[in-house]
CSV table of C-alpha atoms in Angstrom, one decimal:
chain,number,residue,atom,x,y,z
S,1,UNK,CA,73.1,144.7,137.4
S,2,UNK,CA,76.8,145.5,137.1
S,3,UNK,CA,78.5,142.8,134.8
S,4,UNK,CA,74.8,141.4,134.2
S,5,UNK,CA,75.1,138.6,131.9
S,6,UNK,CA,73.2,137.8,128.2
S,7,UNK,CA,74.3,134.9,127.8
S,8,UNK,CA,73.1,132.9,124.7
S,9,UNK,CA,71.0,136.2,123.6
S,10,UNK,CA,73.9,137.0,120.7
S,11,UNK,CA,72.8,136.7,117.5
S,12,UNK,CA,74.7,137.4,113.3
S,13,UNK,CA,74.7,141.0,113.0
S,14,UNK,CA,76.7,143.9,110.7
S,15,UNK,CA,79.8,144.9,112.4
S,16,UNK,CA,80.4,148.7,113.6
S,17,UNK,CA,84.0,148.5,114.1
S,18,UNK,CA,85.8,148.5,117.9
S,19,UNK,CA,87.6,151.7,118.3
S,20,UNK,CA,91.0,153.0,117.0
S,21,UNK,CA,94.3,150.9,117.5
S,22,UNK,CA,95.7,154.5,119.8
S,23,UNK,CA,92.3,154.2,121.5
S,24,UNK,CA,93.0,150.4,122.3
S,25,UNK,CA,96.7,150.6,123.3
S,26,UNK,CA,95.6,153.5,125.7
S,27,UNK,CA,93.0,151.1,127.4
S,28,UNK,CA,95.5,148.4,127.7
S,29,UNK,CA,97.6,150.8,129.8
S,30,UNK,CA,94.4,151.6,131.9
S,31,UNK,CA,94.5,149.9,135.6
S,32,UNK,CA,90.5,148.7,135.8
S,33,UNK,CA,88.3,149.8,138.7
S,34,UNK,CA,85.5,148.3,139.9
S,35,UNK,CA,84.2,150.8,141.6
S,36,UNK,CA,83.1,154.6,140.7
S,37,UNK,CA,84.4,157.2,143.3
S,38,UNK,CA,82.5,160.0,141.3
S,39,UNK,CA,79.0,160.3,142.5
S,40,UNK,CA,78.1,161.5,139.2
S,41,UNK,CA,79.2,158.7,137.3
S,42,UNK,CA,77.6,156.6,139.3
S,43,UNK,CA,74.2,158.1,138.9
S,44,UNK,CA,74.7,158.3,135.3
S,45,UNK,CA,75.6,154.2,135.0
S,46,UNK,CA,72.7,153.6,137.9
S,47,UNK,CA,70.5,155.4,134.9
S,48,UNK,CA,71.4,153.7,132.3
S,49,UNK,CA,70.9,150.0,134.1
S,50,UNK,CA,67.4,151.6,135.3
S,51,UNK,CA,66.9,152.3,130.7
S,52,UNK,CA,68.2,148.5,130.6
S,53,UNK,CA,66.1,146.9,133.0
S,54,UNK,CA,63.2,148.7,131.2
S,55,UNK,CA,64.3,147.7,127.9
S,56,UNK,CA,65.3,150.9,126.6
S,57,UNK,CA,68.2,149.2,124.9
S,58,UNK,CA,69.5,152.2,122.9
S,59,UNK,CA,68.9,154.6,125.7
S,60,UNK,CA,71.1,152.6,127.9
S,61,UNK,CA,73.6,151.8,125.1
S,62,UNK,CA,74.4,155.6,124.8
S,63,UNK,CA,74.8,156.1,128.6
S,64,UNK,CA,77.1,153.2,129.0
S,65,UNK,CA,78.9,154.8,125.9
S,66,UNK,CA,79.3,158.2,128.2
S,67,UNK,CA,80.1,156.6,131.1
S,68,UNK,CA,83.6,154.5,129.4
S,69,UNK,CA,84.2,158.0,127.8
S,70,UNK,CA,84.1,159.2,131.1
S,71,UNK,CA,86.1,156.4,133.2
S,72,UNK,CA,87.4,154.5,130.7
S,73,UNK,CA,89.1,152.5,133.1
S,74,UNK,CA,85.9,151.0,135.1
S,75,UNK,CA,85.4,147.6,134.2
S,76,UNK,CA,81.4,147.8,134.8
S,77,UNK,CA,81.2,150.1,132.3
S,78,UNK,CA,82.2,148.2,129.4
S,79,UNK,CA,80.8,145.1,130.2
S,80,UNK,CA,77.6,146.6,130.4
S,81,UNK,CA,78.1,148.4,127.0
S,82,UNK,CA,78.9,145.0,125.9
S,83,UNK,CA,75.6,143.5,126.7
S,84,UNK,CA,73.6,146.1,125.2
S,85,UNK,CA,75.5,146.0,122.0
S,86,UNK,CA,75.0,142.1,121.9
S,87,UNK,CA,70.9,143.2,122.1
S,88,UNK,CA,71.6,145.5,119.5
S,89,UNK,CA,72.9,142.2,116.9
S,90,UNK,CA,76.4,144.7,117.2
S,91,UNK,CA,78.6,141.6,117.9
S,92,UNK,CA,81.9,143.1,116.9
S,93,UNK,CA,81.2,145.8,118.9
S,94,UNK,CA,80.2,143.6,122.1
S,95,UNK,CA,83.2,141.1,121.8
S,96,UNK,CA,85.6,144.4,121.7
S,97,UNK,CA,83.9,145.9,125.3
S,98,UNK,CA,84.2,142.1,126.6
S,99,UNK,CA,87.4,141.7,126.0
S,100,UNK,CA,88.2,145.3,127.2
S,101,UNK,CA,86.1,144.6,130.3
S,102,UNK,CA,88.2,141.5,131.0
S,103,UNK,CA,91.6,142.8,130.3
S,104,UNK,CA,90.5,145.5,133.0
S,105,UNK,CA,89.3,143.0,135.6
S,106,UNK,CA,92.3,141.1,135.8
S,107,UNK,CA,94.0,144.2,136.1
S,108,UNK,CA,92.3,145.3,138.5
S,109,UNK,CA,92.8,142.0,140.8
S,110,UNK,CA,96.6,142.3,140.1
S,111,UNK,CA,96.7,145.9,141.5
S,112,UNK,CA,94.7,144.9,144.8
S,113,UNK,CA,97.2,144.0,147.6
S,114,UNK,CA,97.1,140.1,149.0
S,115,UNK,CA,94.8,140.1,152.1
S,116,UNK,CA,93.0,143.7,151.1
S,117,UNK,CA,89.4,144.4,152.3
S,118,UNK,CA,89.3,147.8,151.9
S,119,UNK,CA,89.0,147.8,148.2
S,120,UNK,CA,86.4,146.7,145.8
S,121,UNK,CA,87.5,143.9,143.8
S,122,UNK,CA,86.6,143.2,140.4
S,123,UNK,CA,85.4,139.4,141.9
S,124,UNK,CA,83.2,138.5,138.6
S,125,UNK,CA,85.4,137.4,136.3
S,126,UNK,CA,83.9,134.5,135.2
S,127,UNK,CA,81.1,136.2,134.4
S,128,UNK,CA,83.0,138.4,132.1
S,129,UNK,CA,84.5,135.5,130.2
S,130,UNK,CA,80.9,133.4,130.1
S,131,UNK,CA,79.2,136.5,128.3
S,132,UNK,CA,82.2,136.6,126.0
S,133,UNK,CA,82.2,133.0,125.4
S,134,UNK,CA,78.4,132.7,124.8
S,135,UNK,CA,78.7,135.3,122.7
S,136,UNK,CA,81.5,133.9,120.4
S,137,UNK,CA,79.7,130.8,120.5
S,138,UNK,CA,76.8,132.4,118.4
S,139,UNK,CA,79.2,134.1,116.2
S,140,UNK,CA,80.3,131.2,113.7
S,141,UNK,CA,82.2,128.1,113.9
S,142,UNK,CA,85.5,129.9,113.1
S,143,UNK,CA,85.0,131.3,116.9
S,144,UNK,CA,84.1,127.9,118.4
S,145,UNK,CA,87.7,127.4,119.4
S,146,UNK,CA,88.0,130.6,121.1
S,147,UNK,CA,84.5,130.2,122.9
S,148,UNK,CA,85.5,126.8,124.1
S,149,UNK,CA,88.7,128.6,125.5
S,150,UNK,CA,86.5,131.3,127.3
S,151,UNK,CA,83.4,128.7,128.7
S,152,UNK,CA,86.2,127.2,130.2
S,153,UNK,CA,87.5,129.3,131.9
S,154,UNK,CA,84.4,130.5,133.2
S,155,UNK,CA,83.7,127.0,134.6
S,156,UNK,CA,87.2,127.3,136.2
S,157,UNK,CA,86.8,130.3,137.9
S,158,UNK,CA,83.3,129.6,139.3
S,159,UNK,CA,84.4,127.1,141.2
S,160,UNK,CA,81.2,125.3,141.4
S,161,UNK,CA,78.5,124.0,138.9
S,162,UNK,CA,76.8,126.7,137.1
S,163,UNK,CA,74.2,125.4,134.5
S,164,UNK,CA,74.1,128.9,132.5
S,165,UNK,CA,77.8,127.6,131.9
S,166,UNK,CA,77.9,124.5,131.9
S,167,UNK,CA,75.2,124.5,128.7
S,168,UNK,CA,77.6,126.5,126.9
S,169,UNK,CA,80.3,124.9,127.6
S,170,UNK,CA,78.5,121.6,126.8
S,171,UNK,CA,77.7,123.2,123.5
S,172,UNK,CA,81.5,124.8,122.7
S,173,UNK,CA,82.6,121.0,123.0
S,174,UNK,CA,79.9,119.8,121.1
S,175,UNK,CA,80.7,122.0,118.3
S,176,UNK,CA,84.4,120.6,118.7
S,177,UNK,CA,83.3,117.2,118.1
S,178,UNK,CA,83.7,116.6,122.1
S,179,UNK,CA,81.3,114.4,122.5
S,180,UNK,CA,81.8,112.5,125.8
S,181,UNK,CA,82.8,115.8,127.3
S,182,UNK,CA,79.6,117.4,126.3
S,183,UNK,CA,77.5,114.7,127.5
S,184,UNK,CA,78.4,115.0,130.5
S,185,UNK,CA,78.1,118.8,131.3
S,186,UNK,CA,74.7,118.6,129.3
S,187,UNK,CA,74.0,116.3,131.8
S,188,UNK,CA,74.9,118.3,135.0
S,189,UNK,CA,73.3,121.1,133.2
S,190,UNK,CA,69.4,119.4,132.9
S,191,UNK,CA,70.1,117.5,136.3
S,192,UNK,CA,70.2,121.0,137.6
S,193,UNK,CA,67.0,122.6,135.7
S,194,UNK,CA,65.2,118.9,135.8
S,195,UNK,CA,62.2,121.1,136.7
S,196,UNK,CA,61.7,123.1,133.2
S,197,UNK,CA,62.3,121.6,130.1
S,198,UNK,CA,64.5,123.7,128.0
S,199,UNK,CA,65.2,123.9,124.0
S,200,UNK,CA,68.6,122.9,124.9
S,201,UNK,CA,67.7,119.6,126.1
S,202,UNK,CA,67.2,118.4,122.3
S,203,UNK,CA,71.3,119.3,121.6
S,204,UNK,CA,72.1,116.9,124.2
S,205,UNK,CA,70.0,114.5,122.9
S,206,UNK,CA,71.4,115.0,119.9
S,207,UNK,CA,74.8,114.5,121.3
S,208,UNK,CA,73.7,111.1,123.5
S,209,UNK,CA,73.0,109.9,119.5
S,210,UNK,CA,76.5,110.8,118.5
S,211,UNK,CA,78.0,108.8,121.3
S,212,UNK,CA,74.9,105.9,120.9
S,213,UNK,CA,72.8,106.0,123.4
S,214,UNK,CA,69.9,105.7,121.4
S,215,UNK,CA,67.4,105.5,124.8
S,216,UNK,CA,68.9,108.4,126.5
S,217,UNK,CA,68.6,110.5,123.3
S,218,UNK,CA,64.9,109.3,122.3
S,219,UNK,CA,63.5,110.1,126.5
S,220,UNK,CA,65.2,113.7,126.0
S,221,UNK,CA,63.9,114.0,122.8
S,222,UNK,CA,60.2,113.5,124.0
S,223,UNK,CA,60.4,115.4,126.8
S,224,UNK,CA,61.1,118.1,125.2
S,225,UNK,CA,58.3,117.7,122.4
S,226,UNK,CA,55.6,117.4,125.2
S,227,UNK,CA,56.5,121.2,125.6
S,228,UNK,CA,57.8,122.1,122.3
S,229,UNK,CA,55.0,119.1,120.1
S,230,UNK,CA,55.0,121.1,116.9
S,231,UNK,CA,58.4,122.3,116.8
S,232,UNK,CA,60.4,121.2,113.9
S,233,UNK,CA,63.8,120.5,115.4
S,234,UNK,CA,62.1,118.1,117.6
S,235,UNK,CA,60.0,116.6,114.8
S,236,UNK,CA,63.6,116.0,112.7
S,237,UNK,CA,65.8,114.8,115.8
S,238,UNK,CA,62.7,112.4,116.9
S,239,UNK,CA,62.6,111.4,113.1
S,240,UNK,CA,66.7,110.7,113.1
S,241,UNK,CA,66.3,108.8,116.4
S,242,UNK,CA,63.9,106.1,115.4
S,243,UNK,CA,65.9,105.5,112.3
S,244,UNK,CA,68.6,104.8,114.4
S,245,UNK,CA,66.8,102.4,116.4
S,246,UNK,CA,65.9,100.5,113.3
S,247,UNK,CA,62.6,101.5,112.2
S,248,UNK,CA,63.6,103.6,109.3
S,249,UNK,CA,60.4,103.6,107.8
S,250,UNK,CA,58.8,105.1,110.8
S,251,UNK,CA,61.5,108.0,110.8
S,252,UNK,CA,60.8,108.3,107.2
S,253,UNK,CA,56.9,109.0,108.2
S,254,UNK,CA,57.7,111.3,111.2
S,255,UNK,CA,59.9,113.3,108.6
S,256,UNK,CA,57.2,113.7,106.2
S,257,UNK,CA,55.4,115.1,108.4
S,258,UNK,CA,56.9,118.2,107.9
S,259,UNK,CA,56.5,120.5,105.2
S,260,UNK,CA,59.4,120.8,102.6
S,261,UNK,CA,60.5,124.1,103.6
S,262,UNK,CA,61.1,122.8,107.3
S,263,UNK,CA,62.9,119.5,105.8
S,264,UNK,CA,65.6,122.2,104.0
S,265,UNK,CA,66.4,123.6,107.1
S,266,UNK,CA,67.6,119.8,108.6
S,267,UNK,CA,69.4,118.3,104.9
S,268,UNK,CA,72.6,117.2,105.3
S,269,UNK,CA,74.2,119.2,102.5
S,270,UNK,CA,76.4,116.5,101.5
């Protein structure tokens, strides 16, 4: 759908550039539209969501290309490119139609008059800024900063708990040594998806540790390897918790239970 979002789904990737420094000072000139009055253009971006739902990535990708060629100014258009690039591992590419996409959406808001019905507004927003944000927040922890920044605002602008955010968000303060703060969004976050265990459960056990609570961490940390028993992230966090309650032998055990290629991935490399 129009400013769908990926959320989480970026991962390292070669960069393909963003577009020309003219090209980019013309777009910041652009007024953004949320809306397409051609009925052309809107078959042709109704066709490439249609590719994108069917996971024709690249099909999509070069329609949603088209269509900002075509209305460079609609904001739907670029976020949408954005998402399929982030597919595509082009994340240079993705965080340049995000932040196009953004700078077009407040735009638009400004040009709408107070109290106006009879125009579309570009009411999404936060969605824009949570796809940039979650896709920063897989680009390195030189962009950890910036994510934090863009989760939240997302949170801001929602206006009500969203758990898609609030993850992120509980991650981007994590990352920032934010402990407290990312306790307690993780824990809005899993009160509100109590009813399927998710990988990200284990980083706020992870982060309960941090801040010591040792009981909170080790009932996350197993309810997530009654889904997830073989997994080796579980096997090392489990294997850091009991050491921390005392039995460091038993961690020592659970540890060598994995296989030396697995223990590489969890060494503190100091």
């Amino acid at each position: 759908r129009e400013g769908g979002s990926v959320a989480g789904a970026a991962r390292e990737a070669v960069p393909s550039g963003g577009g020309s420094p003219a090209r980019r000072a013309a777009d910041v000139a652009l007024v953004g539209q949320a809306y397409l009055a051609d009925a052309d253009l809107r078959k042709l971006f109704s066709e490439a969501t249609v590719k994108e739902s069917q996971g024709n990535v690249r099909a999509a990708q070069r329609l949603y290309e088209k269509v900002t060629r075509l209305a460079p100014s609609y904001v739907y258009g670029w976020s949408n490119l954005g998402n399929t690039q982030v597919i595509a591992g082009d994340l240079l590419s993705a965080e340049d139609s995000y932040t196009r996409s953004i700078s077009l959406c407040r735009s638009s808001l400004a040009s709408v008059p107070p109290g106006s019905f009879a125009i579309r507004k570009c009411d999404d927003l936060w969605l824009l800024h949570l796809n940039r944000g979650a896709l920063r927040l897989n680009s390195g922890a030189n962009m950890a900063g910036d994510a934090l920044r863009d989760l939240q605002i997302a949170d801001e602008l929602r206006g009500k708990p969203d758990a898609n955010i609030l993850q992120n968000l509980a991650r981007a303060e994590e990352m920032a040594g934010r402990y407290g703060a990312a306790d307690r969004h993780y824990d809005t976050a899993i009160s509100m998806t109590s009813d399927a265990v998710s990988p990200f459960w284990l980083r706020a056990g992870m982060v309960k540790l941090q801040i010591g609570d040792l009981v909170g961490a080790t009932d996350l940390a197993r309810r997530v390897e009654v889904k997830f028993p073989e997994a080796p992230e579980v096997v090392a966090a489990l294997a850091a918790m009991q050491a921390a309650r005392g039995d460091v032998e038993g961690g020592r055990r659970r540890w060598g239970t994995m296989v030396e290629r697995q223990r590489e991935l969890f060494r503190d490399p100091k």
